[in-house]
XYZ file of C-alpha atoms in Angstrom:
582
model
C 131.427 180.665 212.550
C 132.863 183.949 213.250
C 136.330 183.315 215.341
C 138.358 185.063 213.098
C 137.362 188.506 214.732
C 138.778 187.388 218.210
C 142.067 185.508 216.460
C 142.546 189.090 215.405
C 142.104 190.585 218.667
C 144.088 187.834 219.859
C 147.248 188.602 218.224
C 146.752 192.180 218.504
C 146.661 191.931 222.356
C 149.544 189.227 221.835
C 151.550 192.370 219.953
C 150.724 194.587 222.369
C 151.663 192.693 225.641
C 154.967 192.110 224.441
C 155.585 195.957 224.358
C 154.482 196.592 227.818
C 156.208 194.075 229.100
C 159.842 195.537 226.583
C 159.054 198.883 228.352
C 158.276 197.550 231.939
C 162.084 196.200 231.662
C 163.288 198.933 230.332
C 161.747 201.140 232.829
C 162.511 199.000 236.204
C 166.219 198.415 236.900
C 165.682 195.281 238.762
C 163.251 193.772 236.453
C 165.912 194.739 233.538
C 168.810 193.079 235.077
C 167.029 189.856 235.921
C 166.264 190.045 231.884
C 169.540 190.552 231.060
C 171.188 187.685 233.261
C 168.878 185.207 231.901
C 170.176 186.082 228.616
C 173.865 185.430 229.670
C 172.906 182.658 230.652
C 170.811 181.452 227.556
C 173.899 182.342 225.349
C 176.125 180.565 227.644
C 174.742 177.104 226.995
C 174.236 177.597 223.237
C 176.969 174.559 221.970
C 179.551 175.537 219.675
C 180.249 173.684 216.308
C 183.199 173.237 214.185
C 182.428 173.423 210.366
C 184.833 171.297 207.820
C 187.259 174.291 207.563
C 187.927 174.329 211.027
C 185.643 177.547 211.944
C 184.101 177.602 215.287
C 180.581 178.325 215.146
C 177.589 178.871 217.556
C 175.218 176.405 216.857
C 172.321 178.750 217.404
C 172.811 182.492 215.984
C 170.992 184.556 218.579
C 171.349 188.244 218.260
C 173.710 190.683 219.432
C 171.371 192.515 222.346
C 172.471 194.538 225.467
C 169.258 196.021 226.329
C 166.717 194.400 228.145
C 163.914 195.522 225.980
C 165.372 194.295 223.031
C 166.006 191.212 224.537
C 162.270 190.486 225.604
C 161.167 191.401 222.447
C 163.326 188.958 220.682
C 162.643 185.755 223.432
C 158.691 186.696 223.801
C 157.601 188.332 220.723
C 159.994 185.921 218.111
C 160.847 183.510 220.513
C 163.758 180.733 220.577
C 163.277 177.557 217.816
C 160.710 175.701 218.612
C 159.267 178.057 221.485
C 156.237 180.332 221.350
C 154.831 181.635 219.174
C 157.561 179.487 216.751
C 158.345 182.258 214.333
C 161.482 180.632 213.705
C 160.601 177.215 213.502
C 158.139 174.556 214.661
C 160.959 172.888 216.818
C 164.359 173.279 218.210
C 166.455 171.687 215.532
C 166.412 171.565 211.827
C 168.589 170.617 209.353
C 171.282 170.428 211.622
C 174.240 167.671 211.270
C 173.316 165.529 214.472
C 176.648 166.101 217.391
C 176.752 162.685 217.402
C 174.554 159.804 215.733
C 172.917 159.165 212.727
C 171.099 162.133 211.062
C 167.563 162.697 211.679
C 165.495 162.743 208.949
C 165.654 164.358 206.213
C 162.956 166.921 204.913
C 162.580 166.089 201.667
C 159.448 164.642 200.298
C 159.557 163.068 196.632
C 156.332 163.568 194.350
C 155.680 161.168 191.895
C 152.780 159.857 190.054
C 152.532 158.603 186.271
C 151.116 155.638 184.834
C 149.768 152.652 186.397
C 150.658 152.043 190.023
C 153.513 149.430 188.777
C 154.688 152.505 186.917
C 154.628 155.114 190.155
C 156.534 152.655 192.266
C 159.114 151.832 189.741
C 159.632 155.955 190.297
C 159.038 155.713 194.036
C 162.439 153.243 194.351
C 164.490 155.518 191.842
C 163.764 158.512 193.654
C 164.324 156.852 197.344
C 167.583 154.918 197.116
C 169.895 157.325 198.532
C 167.801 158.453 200.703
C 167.564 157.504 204.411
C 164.223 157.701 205.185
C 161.260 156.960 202.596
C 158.901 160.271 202.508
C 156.960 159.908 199.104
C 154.145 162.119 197.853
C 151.625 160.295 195.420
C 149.950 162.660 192.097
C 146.839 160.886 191.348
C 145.365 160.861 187.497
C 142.477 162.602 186.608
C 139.694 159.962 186.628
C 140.727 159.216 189.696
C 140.637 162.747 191.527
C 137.305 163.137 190.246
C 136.514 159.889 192.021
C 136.218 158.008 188.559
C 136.999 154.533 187.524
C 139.765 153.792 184.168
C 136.334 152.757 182.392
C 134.141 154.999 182.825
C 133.479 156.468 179.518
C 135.523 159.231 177.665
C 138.562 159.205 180.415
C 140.643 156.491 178.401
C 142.666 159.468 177.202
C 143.040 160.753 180.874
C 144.489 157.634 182.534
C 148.020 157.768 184.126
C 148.729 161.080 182.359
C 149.729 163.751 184.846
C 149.323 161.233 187.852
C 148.733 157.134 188.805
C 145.319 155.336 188.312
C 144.062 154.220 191.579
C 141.247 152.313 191.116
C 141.119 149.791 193.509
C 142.430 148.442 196.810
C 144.734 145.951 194.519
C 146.187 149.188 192.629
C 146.984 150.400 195.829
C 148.961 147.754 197.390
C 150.929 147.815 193.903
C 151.944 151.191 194.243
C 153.882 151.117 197.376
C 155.030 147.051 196.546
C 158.605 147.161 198.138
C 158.403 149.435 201.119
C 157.487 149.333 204.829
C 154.922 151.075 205.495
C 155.088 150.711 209.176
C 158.508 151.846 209.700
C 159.328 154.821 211.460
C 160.904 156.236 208.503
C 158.296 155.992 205.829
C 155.819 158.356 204.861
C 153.059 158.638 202.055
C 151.712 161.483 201.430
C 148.518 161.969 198.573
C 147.344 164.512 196.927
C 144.006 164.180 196.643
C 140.628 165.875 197.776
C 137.312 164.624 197.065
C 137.673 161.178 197.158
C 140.321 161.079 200.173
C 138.085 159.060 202.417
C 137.839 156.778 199.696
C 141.661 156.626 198.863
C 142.877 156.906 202.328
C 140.298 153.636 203.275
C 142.280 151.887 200.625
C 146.172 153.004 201.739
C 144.827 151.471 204.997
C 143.317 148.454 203.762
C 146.223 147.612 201.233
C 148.735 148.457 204.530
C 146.606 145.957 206.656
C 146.113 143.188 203.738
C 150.585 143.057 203.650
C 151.489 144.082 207.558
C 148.181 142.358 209.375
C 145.584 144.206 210.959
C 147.005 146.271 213.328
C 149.730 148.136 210.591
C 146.739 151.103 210.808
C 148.008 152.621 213.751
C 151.805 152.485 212.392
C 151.168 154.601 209.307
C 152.755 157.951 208.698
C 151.862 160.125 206.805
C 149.042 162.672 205.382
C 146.220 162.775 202.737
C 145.280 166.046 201.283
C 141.577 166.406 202.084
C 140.855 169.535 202.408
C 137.754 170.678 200.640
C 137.286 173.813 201.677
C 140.151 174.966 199.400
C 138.864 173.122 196.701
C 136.038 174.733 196.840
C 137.412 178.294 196.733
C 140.147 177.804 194.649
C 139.747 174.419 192.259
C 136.555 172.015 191.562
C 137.603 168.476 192.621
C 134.897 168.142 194.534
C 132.382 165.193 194.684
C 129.633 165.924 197.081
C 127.523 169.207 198.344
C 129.874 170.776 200.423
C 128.227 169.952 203.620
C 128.138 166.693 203.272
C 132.406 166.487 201.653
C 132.708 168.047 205.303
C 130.863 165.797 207.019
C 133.162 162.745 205.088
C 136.138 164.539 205.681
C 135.603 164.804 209.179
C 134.416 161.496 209.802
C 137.552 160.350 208.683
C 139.184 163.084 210.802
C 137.714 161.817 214.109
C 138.521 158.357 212.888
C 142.458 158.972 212.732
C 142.566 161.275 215.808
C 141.306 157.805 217.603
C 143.127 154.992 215.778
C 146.083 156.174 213.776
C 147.771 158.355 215.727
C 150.547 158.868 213.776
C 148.487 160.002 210.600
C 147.635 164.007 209.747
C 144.225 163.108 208.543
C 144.593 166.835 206.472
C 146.807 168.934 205.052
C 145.192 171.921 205.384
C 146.394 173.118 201.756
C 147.521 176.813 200.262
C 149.377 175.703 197.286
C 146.528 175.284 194.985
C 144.887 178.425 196.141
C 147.747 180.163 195.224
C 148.317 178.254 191.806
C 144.856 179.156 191.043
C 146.243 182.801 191.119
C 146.436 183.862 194.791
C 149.039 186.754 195.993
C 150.956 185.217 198.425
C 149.534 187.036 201.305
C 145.986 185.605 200.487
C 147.227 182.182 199.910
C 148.301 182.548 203.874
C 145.227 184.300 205.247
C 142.639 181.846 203.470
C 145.028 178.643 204.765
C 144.959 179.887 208.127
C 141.478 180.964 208.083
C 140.240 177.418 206.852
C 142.469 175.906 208.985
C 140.777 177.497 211.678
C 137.115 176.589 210.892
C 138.199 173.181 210.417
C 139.197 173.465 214.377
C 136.029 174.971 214.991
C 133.964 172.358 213.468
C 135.842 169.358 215.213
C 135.691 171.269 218.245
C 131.678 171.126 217.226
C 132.340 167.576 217.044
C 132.963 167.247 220.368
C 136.771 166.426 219.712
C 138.957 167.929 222.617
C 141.688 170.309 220.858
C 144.738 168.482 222.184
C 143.345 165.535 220.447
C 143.001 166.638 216.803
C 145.031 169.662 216.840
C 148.581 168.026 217.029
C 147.517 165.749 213.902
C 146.715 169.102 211.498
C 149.426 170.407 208.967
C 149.441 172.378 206.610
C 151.088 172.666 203.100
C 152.194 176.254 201.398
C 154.122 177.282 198.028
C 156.664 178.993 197.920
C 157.748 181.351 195.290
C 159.884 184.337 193.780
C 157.851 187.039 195.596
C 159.801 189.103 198.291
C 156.557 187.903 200.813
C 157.932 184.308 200.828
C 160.900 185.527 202.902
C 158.717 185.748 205.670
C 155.384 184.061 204.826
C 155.610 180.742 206.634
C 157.381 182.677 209.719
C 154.605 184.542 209.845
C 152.060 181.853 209.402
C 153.624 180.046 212.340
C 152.966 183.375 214.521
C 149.548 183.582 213.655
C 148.068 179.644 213.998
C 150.152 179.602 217.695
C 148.612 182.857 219.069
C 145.429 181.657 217.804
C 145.576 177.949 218.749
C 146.878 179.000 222.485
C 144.507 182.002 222.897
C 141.018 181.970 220.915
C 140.931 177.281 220.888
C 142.667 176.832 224.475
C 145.034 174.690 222.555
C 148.214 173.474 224.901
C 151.664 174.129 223.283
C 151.596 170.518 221.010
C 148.386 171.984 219.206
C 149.913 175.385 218.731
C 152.690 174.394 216.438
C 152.126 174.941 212.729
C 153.589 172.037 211.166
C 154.477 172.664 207.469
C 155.158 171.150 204.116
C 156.266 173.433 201.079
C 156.477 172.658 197.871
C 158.365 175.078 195.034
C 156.093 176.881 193.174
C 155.042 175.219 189.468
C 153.058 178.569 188.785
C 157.077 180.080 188.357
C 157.800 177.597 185.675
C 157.564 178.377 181.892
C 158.170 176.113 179.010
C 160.224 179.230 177.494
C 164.107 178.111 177.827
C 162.673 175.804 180.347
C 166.574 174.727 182.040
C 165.927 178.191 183.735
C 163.330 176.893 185.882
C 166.451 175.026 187.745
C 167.287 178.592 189.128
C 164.041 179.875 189.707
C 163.318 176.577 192.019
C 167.033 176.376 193.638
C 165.523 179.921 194.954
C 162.789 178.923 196.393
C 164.183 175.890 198.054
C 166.731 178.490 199.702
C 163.572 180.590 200.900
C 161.632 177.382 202.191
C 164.480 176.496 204.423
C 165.217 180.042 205.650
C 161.336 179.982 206.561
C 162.069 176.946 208.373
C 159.792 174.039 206.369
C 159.546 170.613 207.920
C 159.262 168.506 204.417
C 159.792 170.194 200.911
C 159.170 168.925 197.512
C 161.407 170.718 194.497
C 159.773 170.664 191.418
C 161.008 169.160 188.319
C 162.029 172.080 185.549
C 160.280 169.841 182.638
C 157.024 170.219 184.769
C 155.472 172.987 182.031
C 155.232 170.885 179.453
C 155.254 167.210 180.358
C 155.089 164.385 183.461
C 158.683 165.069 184.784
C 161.242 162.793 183.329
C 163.571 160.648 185.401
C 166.511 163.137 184.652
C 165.180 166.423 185.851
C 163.079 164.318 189.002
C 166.426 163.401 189.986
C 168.079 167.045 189.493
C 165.143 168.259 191.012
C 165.383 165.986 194.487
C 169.570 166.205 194.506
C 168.386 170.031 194.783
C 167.340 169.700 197.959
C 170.513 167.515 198.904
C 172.932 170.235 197.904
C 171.344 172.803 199.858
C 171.292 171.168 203.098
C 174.048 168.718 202.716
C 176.598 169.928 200.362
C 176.147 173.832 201.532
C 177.239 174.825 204.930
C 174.101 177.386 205.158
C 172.058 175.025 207.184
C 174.456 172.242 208.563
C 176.114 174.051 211.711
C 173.865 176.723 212.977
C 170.173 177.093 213.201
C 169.003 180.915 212.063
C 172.301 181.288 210.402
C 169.710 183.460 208.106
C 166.951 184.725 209.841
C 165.947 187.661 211.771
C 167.799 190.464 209.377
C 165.992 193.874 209.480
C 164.533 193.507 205.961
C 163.018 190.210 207.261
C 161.499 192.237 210.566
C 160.504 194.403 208.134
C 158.818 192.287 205.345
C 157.003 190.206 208.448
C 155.530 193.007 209.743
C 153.687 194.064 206.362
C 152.641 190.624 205.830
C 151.001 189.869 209.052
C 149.375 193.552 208.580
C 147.713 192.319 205.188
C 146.488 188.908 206.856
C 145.137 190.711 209.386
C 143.198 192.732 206.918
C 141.778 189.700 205.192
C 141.083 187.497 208.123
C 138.983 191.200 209.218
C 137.421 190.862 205.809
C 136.485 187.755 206.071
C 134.810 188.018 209.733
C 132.805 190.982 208.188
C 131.244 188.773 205.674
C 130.239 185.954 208.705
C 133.483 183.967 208.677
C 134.793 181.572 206.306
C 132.133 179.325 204.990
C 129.989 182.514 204.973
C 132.433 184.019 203.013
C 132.753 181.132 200.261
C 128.969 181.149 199.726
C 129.350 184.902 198.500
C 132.095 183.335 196.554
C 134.290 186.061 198.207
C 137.693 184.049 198.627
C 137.074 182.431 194.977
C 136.512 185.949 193.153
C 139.618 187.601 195.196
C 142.141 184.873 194.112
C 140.463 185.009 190.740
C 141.056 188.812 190.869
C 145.223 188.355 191.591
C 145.575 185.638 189.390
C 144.309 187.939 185.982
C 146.677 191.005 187.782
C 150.115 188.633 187.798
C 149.080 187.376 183.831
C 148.510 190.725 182.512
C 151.780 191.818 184.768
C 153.713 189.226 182.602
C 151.815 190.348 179.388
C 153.088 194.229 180.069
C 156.288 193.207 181.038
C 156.034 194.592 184.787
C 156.844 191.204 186.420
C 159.636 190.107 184.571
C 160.214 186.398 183.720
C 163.466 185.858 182.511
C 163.233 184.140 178.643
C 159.602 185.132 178.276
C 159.434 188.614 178.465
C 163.113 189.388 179.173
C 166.127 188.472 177.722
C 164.698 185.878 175.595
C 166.965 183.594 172.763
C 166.508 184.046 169.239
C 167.976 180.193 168.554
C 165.379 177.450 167.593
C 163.942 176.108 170.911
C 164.805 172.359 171.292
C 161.786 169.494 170.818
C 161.448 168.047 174.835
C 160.969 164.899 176.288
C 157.519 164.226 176.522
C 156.116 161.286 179.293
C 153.648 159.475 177.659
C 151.905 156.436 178.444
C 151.217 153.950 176.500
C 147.724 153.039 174.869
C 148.275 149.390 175.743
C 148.899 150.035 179.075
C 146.086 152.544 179.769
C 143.678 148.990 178.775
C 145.381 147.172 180.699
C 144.528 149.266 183.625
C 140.866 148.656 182.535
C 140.813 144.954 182.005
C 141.953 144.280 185.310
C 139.799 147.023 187.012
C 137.115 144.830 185.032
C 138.292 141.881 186.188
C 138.389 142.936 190.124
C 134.916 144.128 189.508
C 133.785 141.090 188.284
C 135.344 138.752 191.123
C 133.876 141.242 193.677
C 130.059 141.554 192.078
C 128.317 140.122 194.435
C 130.167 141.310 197.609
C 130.232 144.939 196.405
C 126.040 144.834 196.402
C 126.333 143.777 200.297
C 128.704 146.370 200.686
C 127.317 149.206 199.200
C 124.274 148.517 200.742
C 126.136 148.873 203.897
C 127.786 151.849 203.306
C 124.191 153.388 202.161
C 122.835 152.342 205.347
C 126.020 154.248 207.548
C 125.512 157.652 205.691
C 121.719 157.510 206.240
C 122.337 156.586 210.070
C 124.736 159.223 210.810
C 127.764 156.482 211.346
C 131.234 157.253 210.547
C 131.462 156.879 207.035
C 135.415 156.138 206.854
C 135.317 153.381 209.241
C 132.737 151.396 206.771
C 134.806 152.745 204.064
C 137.894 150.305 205.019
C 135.652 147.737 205.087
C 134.175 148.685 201.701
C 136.809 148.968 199.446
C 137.518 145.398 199.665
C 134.806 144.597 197.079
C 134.269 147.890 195.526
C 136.339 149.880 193.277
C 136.569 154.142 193.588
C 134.106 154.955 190.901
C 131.359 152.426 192.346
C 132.015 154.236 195.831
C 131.563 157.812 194.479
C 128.434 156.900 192.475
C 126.941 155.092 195.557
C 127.549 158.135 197.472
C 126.536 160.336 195.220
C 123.276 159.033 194.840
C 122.556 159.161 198.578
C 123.658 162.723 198.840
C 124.284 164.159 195.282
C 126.485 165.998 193.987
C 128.809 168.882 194.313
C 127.334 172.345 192.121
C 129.360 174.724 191.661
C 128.543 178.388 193.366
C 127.505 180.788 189.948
């Protein structure tokens, strides 16, 4: 798999076809004029606002150009919102107050995930009621993103801290009781790897058990999935990697076909940089996995304009000067490879992006500062034009987050794009300043240079078997610790400006021991009703991996009799289990 050579070449011949065509303008009269009166009249139509002081605004900042060459490198090498190659956003419109109407959605995503499922959706409702559309994002419990079950032994400690229990498709209809799942305006998102065949096939069965059998194809939303940055960056994986590839894309082909609303992955950056990542690698590994996972449903068989329009992808953001430009230049990168290396028309070009603030920049240390540090990065996501966000919660060093600072931490987001007048009125009130031209530049340079990398050593999967991508973010993440430890990257209270006074005792979430058996008895008790019917099953599901069938299909079916950890341990035994590259 060695595309990332010509994706190189690609944007490199993108780069340079944009100058020949700034100095054939500048260079033929005619051809300049004709430039310059389409720009009159592209400006001319451009609306104009009126904020809540009375100010007349454009309501899309375009620049100041009256030179032909400047103006085809702005409108073919930037290019308007939403319009190749979508360095300032994946569509037209974002954030804006709607000219007339109700507003569109809004981009915030809430992440919850503690207890038992009763416990997440309690959250879930707390966190939703002001908003106008329902976009939640579901953090699973250890057992369960190791594919375990509540009793499995030596987890009782681990279950609901840090995330829900999900063990079965009856936890799973708890833990979005209460909410449509088939309207236009919900969402689910999970985070979850390994077993995401196995937890998707029970979102869908739970959604088809309360909205009938056809609710499938009304789901929005997006599981996690994506293995290939588990691999090079965390460990929750189940299965040898071939064969969590072959699940994933089983399940891949599956939604492409029958929920088309659904991004069957998130192709995922944010753990590869909180495993330590600089942020230029976090981009170039994300894009470069995102890539192979083209080429290997392309592989498939899978025409491009099928699957490539149901891919997203989901970055951090942090303090960094990079993240000023990171996710423009990300956008860039997948469009001038999806268009000219895949053949991909202009729906599967568009890099469609989650962000969530960056829980590597919180410390424990006078912890109320971590408000600031992620009001920051909220203000960078936006300028970098995000289409869902998720603020973190400032208790999130040191405990689940507590209903106070999840609340602070969504309201956030509110004040920013509906208090503020920074994104209301005018899209790129913000963007396109020289420093950001000039930050852009250096980062797509350095991607460049990795994805190069990369292709040297065979391409991505190549690459992880040499443990290259693994070792590099392993590499930056020691280089920003001992930073801190020297004082070089200040962090304000820890190495800087810290307070003598006694720090306070926090909040911590913890869930009860009661509870936690409770989980287990009726995990026990579903087993127990289900004994007989989860032999047939498994059997079945056996039978599907050994024939080559698509695994996720029988998975809906299974997970009616058979609970997560029985799932993974069937599979497992079929095709064994994940080792670790030494």
């Amino acid at each position: 798999m060695k595309t990332l050579g010509d994706i190189v070449e690609a944007i490199r011949r993108f780069n340079a076809a944009v100058e020949e065509r700034v100095a054939e303008v500048r260079s033929d009269p005619a051809k300049g004029q004709a430039v310059m009166e389409e720009w009159r009249v592209l400006r001319a139509k451009v609306p104009e606002v009126e904020t809540p002081t009375g100010l007349r605004l454009p309501r899309l900042a375009l620049p100041e150009l009256d030179e032909p060459g400047a103006v085809v490198k702005f409108l073919q090498g930037e290019g308007l919102p939403g319009k190749f190659p979508y360095i300032s956003s994946a569509y037209p419109e974002l954030y804006l107050d709607p000219i007339e109407g109700p507003r569109t959605e809004e981009p915030t995503r809430l992440f919850a995930g503690l207890g038992l499922a009763e416990d997440t959706n309690e959250r879930f409702h707390l966190l939703t009621k002001n908003q106008r559309s329902h976009r939640m994002s579901t953090a699973f419990d250890g057992p369960t993103l190791y594919g375990m079950d509540s009793d499995e032994p030596g987890v009782f400690g681990k279950i609901g801290e840090g995330g829900v229990a999900i063990d079965t498709v009856e936890d799973m209809e708890k833990l979005y009781a209460g909410f449509d799942l088939t309207a236009a305006s919900t969402s689910v998102s999970m985070t979850i790897n390994g077993p995401a065949p196995t937890i998707l096939a029970m979102f869908v069965a739970a959604a088809k058990r309360r909205f009938g059998k056809d609710a499938a194809e009304k789901l929005r939303g997006t599981v996690q999935a994506d293995i290939l940055k588990e691999v090079q960056a965390q460990n929750e994986v189940l299965f040898p990697v071939e064969d969590s590839l072959r699940f994933l894309l089983d399940m891949c082909e599956h939604c492409v076909r029958k929920m088309p609303r659904w991004y069957p992955v998130s192709i995922s950056g944010y753990h590869i940089s909180q495993a330590g990542a600089t942020p230029v690698q976090q981009a170039a590994f994300t894009l470069s996995n995102g890539f192979a996972y083209v080429e290997m449903l392309r592989q498939r068989g899978l025409p491009v304009d099928e699957f490539a329009p149901r891919l997203s992808f989901f970055l951090d953001c942090s303090l960094d000067v990079e993240f000023v430009a990171l996710a423009r230049v990300c956008r860039k990168l997948w469009a001038i490879g999806m268009r000219d290396v895949f053949g991909a028309t202009e729906r599967g070009q568009s890099f469609k992006l989650h962000t969530q603030t960056s829980g590597r920049s919180l410390v424990s240390a006078e912890f109320k500062n971590n408000l600031t540090r992620t009001a920051l990065e909220l203000l960078l996501a936006c300028l970098n034009g995000t289409n869902s966000c998720h603020s973190n919660s400032a208790d999130e060093p040191f405990t689940t987050p507590t209903e106070e600072y999840a609340r602070l931490a969504s309201h956030a987001q509110s004040i920013l794009l509906e208090e503020s007048g920074l994104f209301r009125h005018t899209m790129n009130l913000l963007a396109g300043s020289s420093g950001m031209t000039q930050v852009e530049r250096a980062v797509e340079a350095a991607i460049l240079t990795e994805f190069e990398t990369l292709d040297r050593l065979g391409g991505v999967l190549e690459a992880m078997e040499q443990r290259y991508q693994r070792s590099a973010i392993q590499a930056a993440g020691y280089r920003y610790e001992r930073q801190i430890a020297d004082g070089t990257r200040p962090v304000i209270g820890v190495n800087r400006y810290w307070s003598d006074e006694p720090r306070p005792v926090p909040v911590l979430v913890r869930i009860p021991d009661e509870r936690k058996q409770f989980q287990i008895d009726r995990l026990q008790d579903f087993k127990l009703r289900n004994a007989e019917r989860a032999l047939v099953a498994l059997a079945r599901l056996t039978r599907v991996v050994r024939d080559g069938g698509n695994v996720f299909s029988e998975l809906i079916e299974t997970v009616e009799y058979c609970s997560l950890g029985q799932i993974t341990k069937a599979l497992q035994e079929t095709v064994g289990r994940f080792r670790p590259l030494v």
